[in-house]
Coordinates of C-alpha atoms in Angstrom, one line a residue:
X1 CA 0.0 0.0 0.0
X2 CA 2.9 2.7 0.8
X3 CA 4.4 1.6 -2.7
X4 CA 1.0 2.4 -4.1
X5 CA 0.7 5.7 -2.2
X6 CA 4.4 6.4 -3.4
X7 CA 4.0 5.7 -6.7
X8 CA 0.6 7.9 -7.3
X9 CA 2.7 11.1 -5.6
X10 CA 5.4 10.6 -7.3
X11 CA 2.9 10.8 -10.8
X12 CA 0.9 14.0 -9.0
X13 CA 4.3 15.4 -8.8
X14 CA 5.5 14.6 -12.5
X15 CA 2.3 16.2 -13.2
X16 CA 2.2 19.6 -11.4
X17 CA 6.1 20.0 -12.8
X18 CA 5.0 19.5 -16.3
X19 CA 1.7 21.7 -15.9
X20 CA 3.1 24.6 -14.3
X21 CA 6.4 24.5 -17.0
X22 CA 3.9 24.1 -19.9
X23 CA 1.9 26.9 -18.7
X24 CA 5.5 29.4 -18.0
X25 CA 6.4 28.3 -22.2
X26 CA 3.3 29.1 -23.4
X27 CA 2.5 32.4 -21.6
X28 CA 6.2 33.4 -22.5
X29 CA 6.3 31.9 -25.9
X30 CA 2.9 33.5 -27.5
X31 CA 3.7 36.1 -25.8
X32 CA 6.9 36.5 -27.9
X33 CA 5.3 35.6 -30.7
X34 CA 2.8 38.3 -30.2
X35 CA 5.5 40.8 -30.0
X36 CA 7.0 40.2 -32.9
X37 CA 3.9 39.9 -35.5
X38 CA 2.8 43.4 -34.1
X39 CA 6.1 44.2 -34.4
X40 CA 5.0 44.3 -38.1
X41 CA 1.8 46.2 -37.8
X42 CA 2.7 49.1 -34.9
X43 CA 5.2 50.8 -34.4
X44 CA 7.7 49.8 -30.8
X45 CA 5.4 52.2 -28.9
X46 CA 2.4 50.4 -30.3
X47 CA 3.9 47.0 -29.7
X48 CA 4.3 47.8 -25.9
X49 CA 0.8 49.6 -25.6
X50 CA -0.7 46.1 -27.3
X51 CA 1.3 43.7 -24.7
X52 CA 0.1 45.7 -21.7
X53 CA -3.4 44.7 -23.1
X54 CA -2.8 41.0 -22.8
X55 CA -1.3 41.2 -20.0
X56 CA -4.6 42.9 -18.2
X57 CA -6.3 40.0 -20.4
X58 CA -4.2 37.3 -18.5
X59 CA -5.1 39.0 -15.1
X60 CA -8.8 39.1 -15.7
X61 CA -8.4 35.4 -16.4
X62 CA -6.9 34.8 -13.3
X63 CA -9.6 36.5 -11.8
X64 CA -12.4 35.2 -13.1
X65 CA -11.1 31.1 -12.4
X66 CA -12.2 31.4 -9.0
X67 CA -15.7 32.2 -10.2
X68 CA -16.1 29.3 -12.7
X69 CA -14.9 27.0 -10.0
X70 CA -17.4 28.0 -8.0
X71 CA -20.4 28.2 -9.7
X72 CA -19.9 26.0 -13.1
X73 CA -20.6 22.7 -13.0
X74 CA -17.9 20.2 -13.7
X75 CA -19.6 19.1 -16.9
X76 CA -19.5 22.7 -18.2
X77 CA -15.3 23.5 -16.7
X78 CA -14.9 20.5 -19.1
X79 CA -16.9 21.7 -21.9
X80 CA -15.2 25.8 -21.8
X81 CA -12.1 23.9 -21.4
X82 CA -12.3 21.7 -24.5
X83 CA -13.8 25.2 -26.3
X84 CA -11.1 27.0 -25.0
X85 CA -8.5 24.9 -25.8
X86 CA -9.6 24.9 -29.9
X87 CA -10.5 28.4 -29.2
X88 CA -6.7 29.1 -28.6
X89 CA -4.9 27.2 -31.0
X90 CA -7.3 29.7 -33.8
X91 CA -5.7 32.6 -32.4
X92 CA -2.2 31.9 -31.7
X93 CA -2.4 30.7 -36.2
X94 CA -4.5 34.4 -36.5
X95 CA -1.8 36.1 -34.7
X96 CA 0.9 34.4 -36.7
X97 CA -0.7 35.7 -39.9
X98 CA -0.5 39.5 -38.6
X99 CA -2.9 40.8 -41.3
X100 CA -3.8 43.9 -39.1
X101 CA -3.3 45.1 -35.8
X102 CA -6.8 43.7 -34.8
X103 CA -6.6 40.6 -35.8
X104 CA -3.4 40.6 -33.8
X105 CA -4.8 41.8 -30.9
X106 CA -8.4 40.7 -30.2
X107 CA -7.0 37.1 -30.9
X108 CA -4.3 37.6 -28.5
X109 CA -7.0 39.1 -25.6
X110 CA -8.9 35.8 -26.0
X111 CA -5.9 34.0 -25.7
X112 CA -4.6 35.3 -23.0
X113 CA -7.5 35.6 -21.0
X114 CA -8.1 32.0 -21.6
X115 CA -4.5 31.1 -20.7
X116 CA -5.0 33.1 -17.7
X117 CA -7.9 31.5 -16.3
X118 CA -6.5 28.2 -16.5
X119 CA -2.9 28.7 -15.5
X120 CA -5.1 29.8 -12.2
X121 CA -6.9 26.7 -12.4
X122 CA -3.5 24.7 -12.8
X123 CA -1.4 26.9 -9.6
X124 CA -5.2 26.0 -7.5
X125 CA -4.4 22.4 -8.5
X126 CA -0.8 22.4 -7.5
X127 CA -2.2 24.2 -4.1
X128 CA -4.6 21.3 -3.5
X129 CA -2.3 18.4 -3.9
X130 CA 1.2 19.9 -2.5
X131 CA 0.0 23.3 -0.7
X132 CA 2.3 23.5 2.5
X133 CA 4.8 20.2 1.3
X134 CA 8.3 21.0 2.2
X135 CA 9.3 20.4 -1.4
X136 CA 7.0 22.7 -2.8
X137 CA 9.3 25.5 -3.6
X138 CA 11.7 22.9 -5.6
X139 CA 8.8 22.1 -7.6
X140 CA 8.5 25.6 -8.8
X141 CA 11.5 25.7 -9.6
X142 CA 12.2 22.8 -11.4
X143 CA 8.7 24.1 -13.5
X144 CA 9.9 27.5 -14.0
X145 CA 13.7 26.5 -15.1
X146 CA 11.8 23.7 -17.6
X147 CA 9.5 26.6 -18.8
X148 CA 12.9 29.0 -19.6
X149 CA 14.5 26.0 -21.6
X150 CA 11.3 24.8 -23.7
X151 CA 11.8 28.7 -24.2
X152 CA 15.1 29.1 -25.4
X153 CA 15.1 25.4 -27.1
X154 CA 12.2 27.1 -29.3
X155 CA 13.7 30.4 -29.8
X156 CA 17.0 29.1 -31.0
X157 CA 15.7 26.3 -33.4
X158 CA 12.7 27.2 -34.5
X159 CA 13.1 30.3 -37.6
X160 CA 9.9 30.1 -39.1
X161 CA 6.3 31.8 -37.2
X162 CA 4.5 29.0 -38.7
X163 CA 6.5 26.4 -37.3
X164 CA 6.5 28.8 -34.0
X165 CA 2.8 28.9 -33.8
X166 CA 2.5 24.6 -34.8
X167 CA 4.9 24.4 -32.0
X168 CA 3.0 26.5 -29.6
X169 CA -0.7 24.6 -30.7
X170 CA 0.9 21.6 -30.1
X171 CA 2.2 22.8 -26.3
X172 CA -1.8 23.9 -25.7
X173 CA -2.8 20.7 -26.8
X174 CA -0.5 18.5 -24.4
X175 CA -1.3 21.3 -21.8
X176 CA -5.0 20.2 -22.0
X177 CA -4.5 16.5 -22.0
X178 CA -2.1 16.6 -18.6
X179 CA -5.0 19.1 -17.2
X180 CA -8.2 16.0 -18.0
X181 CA -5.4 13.9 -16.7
X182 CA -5.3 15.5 -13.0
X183 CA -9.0 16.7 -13.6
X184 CA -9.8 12.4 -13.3
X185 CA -7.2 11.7 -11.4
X186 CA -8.0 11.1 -7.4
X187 CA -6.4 13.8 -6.3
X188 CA -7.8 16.9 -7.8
X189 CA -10.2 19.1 -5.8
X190 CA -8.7 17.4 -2.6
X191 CA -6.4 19.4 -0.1
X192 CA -3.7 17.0 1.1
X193 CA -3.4 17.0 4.9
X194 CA 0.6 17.6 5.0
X195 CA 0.6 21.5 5.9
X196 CA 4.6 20.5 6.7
X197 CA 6.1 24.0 5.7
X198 CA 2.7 26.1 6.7
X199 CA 2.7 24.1 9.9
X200 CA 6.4 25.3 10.1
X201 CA 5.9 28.6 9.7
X202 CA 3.1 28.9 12.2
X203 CA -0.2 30.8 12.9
X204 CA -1.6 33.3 11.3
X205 CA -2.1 36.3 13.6
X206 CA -4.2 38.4 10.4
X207 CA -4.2 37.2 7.2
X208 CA -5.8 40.4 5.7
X209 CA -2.7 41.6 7.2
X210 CA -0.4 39.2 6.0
X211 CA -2.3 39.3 2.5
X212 CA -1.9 42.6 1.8
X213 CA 1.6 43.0 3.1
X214 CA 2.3 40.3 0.9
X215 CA 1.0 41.7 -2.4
X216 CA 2.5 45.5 -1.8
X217 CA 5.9 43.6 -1.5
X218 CA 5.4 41.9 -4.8
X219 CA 4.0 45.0 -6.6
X220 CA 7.2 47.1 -5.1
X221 CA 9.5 44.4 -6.3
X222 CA 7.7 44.5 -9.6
X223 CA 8.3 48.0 -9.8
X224 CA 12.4 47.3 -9.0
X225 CA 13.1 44.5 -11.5
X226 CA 10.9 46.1 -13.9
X227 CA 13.3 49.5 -14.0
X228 CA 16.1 47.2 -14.0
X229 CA 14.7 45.4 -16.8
X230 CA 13.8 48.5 -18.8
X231 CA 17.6 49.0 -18.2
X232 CA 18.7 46.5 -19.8
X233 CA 16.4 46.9 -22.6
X234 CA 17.3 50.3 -23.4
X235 CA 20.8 49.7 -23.6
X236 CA 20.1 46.8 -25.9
X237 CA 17.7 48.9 -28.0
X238 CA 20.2 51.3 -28.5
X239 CA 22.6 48.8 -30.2
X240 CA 25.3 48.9 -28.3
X241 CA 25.2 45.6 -26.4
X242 CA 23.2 42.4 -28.3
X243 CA 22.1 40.9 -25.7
X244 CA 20.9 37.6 -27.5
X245 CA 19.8 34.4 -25.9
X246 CA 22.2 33.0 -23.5
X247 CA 20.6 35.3 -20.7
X248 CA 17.4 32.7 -20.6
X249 CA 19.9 30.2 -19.5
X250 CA 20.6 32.8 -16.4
X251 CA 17.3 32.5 -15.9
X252 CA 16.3 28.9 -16.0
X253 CA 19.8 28.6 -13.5
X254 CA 18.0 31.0 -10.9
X255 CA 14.9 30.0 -11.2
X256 CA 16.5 26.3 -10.5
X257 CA 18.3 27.7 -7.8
X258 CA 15.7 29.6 -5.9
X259 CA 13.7 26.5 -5.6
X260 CA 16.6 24.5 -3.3
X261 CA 17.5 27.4 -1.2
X262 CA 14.0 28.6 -0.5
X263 CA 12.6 25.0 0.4
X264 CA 15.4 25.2 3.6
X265 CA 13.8 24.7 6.6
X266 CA 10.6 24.7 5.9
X267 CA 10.9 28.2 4.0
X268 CA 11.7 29.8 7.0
X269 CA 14.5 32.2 5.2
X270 CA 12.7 32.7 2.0
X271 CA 11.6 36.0 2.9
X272 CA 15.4 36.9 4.0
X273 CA 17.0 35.2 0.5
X274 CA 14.2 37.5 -1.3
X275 CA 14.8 40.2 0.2
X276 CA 19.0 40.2 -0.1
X277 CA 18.3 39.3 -3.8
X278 CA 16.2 42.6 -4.0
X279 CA 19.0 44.5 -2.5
X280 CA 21.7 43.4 -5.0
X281 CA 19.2 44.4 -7.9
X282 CA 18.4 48.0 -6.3
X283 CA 22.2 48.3 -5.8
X284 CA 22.8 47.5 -9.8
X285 CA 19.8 49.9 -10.9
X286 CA 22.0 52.7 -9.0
X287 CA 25.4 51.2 -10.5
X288 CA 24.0 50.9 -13.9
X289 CA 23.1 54.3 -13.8
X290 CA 26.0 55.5 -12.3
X291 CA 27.8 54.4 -15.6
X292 CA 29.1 50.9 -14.4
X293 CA 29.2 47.5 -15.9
X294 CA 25.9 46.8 -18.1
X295 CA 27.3 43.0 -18.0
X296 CA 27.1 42.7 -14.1
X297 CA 23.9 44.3 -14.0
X298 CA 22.4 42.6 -17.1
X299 CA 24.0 39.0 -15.1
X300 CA 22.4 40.2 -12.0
X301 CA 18.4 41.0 -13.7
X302 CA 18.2 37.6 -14.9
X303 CA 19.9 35.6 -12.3
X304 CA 17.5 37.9 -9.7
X305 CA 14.6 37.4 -12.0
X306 CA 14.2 33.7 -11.8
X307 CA 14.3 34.1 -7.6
X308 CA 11.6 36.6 -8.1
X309 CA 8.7 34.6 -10.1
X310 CA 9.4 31.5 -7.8
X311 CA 9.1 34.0 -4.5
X312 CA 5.9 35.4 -6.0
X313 CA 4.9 31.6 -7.0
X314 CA 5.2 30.2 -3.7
X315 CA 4.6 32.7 -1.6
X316 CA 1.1 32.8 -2.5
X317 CA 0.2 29.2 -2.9
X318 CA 1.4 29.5 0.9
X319 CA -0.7 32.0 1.9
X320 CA -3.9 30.2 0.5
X321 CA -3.8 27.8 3.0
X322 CA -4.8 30.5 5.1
X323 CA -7.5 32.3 2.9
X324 CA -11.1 32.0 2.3
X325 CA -11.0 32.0 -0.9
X326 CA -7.7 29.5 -2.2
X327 CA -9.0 29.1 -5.4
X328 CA -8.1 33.2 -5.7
X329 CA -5.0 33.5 -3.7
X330 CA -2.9 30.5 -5.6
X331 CA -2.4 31.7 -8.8
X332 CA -3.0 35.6 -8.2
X333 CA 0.9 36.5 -7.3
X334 CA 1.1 35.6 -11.4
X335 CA -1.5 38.6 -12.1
X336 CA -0.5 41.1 -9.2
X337 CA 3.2 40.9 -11.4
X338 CA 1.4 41.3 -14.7
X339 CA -1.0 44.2 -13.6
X340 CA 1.9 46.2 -12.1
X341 CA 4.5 45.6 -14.7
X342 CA 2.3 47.0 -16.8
X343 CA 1.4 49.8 -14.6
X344 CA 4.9 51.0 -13.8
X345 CA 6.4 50.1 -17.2
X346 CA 5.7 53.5 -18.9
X347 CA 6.5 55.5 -15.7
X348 CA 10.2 53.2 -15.2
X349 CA 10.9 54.0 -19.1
X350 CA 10.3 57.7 -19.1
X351 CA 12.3 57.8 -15.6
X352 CA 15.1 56.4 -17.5
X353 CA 15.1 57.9 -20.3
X354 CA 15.5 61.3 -18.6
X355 CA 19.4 60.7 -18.2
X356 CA 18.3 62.3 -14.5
X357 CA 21.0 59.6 -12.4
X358 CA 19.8 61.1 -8.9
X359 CA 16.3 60.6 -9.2
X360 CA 16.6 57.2 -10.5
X361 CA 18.9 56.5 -7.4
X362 CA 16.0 57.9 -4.9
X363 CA 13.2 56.2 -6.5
X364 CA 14.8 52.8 -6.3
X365 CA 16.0 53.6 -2.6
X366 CA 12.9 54.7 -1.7
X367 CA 10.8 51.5 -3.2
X368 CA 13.8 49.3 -1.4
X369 CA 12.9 51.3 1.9
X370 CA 8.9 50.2 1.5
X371 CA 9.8 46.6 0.3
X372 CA 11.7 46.0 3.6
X373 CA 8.8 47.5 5.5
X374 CA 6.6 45.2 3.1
X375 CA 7.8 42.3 3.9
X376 CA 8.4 43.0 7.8
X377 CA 4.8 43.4 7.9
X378 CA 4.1 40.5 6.1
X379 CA 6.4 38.5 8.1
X380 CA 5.2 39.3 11.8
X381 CA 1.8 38.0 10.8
X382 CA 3.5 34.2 11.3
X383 CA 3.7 33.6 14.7
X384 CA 6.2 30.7 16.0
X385 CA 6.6 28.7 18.9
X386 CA 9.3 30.8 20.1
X387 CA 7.3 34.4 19.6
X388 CA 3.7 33.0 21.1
X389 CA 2.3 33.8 24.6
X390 CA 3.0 30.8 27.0
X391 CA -1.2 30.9 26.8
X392 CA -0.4 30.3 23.3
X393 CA 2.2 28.1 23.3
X394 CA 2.3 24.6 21.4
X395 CA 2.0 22.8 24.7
X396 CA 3.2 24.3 27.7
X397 CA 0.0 25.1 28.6
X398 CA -1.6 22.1 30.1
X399 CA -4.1 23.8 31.7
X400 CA -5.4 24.7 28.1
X401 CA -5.5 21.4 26.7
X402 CA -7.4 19.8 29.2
X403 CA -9.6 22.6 28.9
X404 CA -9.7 22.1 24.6
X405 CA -9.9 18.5 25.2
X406 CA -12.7 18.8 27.5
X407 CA -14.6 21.5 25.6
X408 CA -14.5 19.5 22.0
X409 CA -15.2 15.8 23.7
X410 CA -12.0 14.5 22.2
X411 CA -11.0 11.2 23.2
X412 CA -7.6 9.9 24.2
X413 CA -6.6 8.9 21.0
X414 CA -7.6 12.2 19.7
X415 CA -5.7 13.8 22.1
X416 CA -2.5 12.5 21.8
X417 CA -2.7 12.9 17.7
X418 CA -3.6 16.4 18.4
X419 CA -0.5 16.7 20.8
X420 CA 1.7 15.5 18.2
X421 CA 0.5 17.6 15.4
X422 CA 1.2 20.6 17.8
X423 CA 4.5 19.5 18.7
X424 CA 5.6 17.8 15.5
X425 CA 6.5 19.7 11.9
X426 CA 7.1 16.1 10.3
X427 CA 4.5 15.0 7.1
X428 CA 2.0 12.6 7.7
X429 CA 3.7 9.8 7.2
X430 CA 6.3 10.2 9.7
X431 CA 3.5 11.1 12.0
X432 CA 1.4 8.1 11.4
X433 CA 4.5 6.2 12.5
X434 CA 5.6 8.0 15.4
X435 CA 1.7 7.1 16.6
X436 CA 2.1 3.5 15.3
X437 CA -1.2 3.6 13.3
X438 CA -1.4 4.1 9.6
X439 CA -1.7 7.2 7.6
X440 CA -5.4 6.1 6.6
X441 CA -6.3 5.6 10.7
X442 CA -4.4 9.1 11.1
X443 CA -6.7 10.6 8.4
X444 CA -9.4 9.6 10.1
X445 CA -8.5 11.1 13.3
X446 CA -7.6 13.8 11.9
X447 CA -11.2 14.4 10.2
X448 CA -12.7 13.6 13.8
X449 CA -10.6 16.7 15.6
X450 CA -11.6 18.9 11.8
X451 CA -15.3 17.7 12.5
X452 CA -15.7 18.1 16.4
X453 CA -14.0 21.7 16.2
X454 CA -15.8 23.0 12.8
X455 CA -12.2 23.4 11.0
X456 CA -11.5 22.4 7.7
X457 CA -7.6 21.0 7.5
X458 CA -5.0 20.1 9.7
X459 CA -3.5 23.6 9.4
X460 CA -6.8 25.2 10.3
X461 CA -6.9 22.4 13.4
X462 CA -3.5 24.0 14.5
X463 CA -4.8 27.6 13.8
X464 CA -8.1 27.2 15.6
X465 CA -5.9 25.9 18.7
X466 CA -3.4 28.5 18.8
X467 CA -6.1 31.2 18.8
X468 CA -8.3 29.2 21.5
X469 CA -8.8 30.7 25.1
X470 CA -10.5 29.0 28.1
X471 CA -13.8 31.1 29.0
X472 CA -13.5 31.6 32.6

């Protein structure tokens, strides 16, 4: 039975990796291909003005999953999917034609809106099977870094925008048949009970708190690797440096990368690696502009870049463990990038362009100022054994869990899982053994201690604890 159990995670993993790299190449590569067919209808102004529109395309998208999942049946998710999915591979041949700019661009907002909607669907899916698994970050980055290289592999060999867009139809099509794969598979729609980095991490004191700190850090760091991007671009532009290809191999490495080191310890120094990374990016928007090496800072952007989309990535398929609404906050750290990069990108150009090196230098000072702020706020919303109240401790107080035992009618059994989910960060498995029972028996006690106390998951079990008082 543990062979079994092995083998179908091991698939779910194969899966989610695939998924989530398919999804990166096709958002990057139509989006490419976009580009360059309006390239030959608008001018570069009009070729940035189009791409902010499917970028707000992909963010309504991302949006609007949560509502389909919600209120559509499964029979008609299948049926929009199936639609979609034809749908898409129409446009992305009706964009490769370029006959005018609108049947560039109205092809291109349906596609991206589509592709939006279910890349949420697809980060929601990753969220049910692995949300909180200690590996979770690796798996992000192992998608991402696949994603870059499907990228580049493309880019490099492929010379003709038929062959591009046959290439790209094809990707859609696998993309759907791994996505009716996981959509019959036993695991979809089902939250696995591992919560092993959450758990890690610890309560959440206020998760609109925590939310929001969260998305004004990623919008701020948009805003920093967006200037430094528009950097680079505008030296490039102006033909002095070709930049070429090799950079997406930079960023496949740090995407790679990011995954490994962030997964340490539970995630417990993401948040610090992010924000160092942030700091060496602010310090070569100053140096860049300053007149110092383009190479370092052009090596920098993308090795930076690839810790960025995994930070984003994770960070909010974390946080929807502890949201109302996971279906929104999996897959929205995607959108709150593309929304702001389009926002800023104008204002970061024009800042640039201006040749004025001290305000540039103050700007990204200032926004790395509000990003540390950011991201303390964020961070002192996760409360830890070692910052809680002896009240709220994970066991010291005895008095309390007599009382929480007493209050919810737990049995013995009961009580000592629940002691060892308070006092243990190990996955279920290792659990089940400590307790000598197996993972099915502590599943069920597990749903018992959900059902007795109204929660919904073992991380909301732990929450729901933590945030207990005795009534005197």
């Amino acid at each position: 039975m543990k062979k079994v159990c092995l083998k179908n995670e091991t698939i779910d993993v194969v899966i989610s990796i695939v998924l989530t790299a398919l999804f990166n190449f096709l958002f990057l590569g139509t989006e490419y291909l976009f580009d360059n067919m309006m390239a030959y209808v608008a001018d570069s102004e009009g070729v940035v003005v189009a791409q902010s529109y499917i970028l707000g395309a992909s963010v309504l998208g991302f949006v609007l999953f949560p509502v389909a999942n919600r209120f559509f049946s499964s029979g008609m998710k299948h049926t929009l999917l199936l639609c979609g999915t034809v749908l898409g591979v129409v446009c992305i041949f009706l964009i490769q034609q370029h006959l005018s700019y609108a049947t560039i661009l109205i092809p291109g907002l349906i596609f991206f809106g589509f592709l939006g909607a279910v890349g949420s669907g697809v980060h929601y899916w990753v969220f049910c099977a692995f949300g909180g698994s200690r590996h979770l970050a690796k798996m992000m980055g192992v998608s991402y870094a696949l994603g870059i290289l499907f990228q580049f592999v493309n880019n490099n060999c492929v010379k003709s925008d038929v062959v591009e867009a046959v290439v790209l139809s094809v990707s859609l099509m696998f993309f759907l048949v791994f996505i009716l794969k996981l959509r019959n598979g036993a695991v979809y729609g089902r939250q696995k009970e591992t919560g092993e980095a959450a758990a890690a991490r610890g309560i959440l004191r206020n998760r609109t708190v925590a939310a929001g700190g969260l998305v004004t850090c990623v919008v701020l760091m948009t805003c920093v690797f967006s200037t430094l991007d528009n950097a680079v671009t505008l030296v490039h532009a102006s033909g002095s440096v070709d930049i070429g290809q090799w950079p997406r191999l930079l960023l496949a490495l740090s995407g790679l990368a990011a995954g490994f080191l962030y997964d340490i310890k539970g995630r417990r120094f993401m948040n610090l690696i992010m924000y160092s990374v942030t700091l060496l990016s602010t310090i070569c928007v100053v140096v860049i502009q300053s007149g110092g090496s383009f190479i370092a800072g052009l090596v920098v952007f993308y090795l930076s870049a690839g810790f960025f989309v995994v930070f984003f990535t994770v960070s909010f398929l974390d946080l929807a463990y502890y949201m109302k609404v996971p279906e929104l906050w999996a897959g929205i750290g995607r959108a709150v990038n593309n929304i702001c990069a389009v926002m800023t990108s104008a204002l970061s150009v024009t800042l640039l362009s201006s040749k004025d090196s001290m305000a540039i230098i103050i700007t990204a000072l200032v926004l790395f100022v509000l990003i540390s702020i950011a991201i303390y706020v964020c961070q002192s919303q996760f409360g830890t054994e070692e910052t809680e109240t002896d009240e709220q401790s994970v066991i010291g107080d005895t008095e309390k869990f007599s009382a929480f035992s007493e209050r919810f009618s737990l049995t013995d059994r009961e009580q000592e899982v629940l002691k060892v989910l308070l006092e243990s960060d190990e996955n279920v498995q290792e659990i089940a053994e400590q307790l000598l029972i197996s993972r099915a028996a502590l599943y069920r006690h597990i749903a018992s201690l959900n059902e007795k106390t109204e929660t919904k998951s073992r991380i909301g079990l732990l929450q729901f604890y933590y945030s207990w008082k005795k009534k005197n």
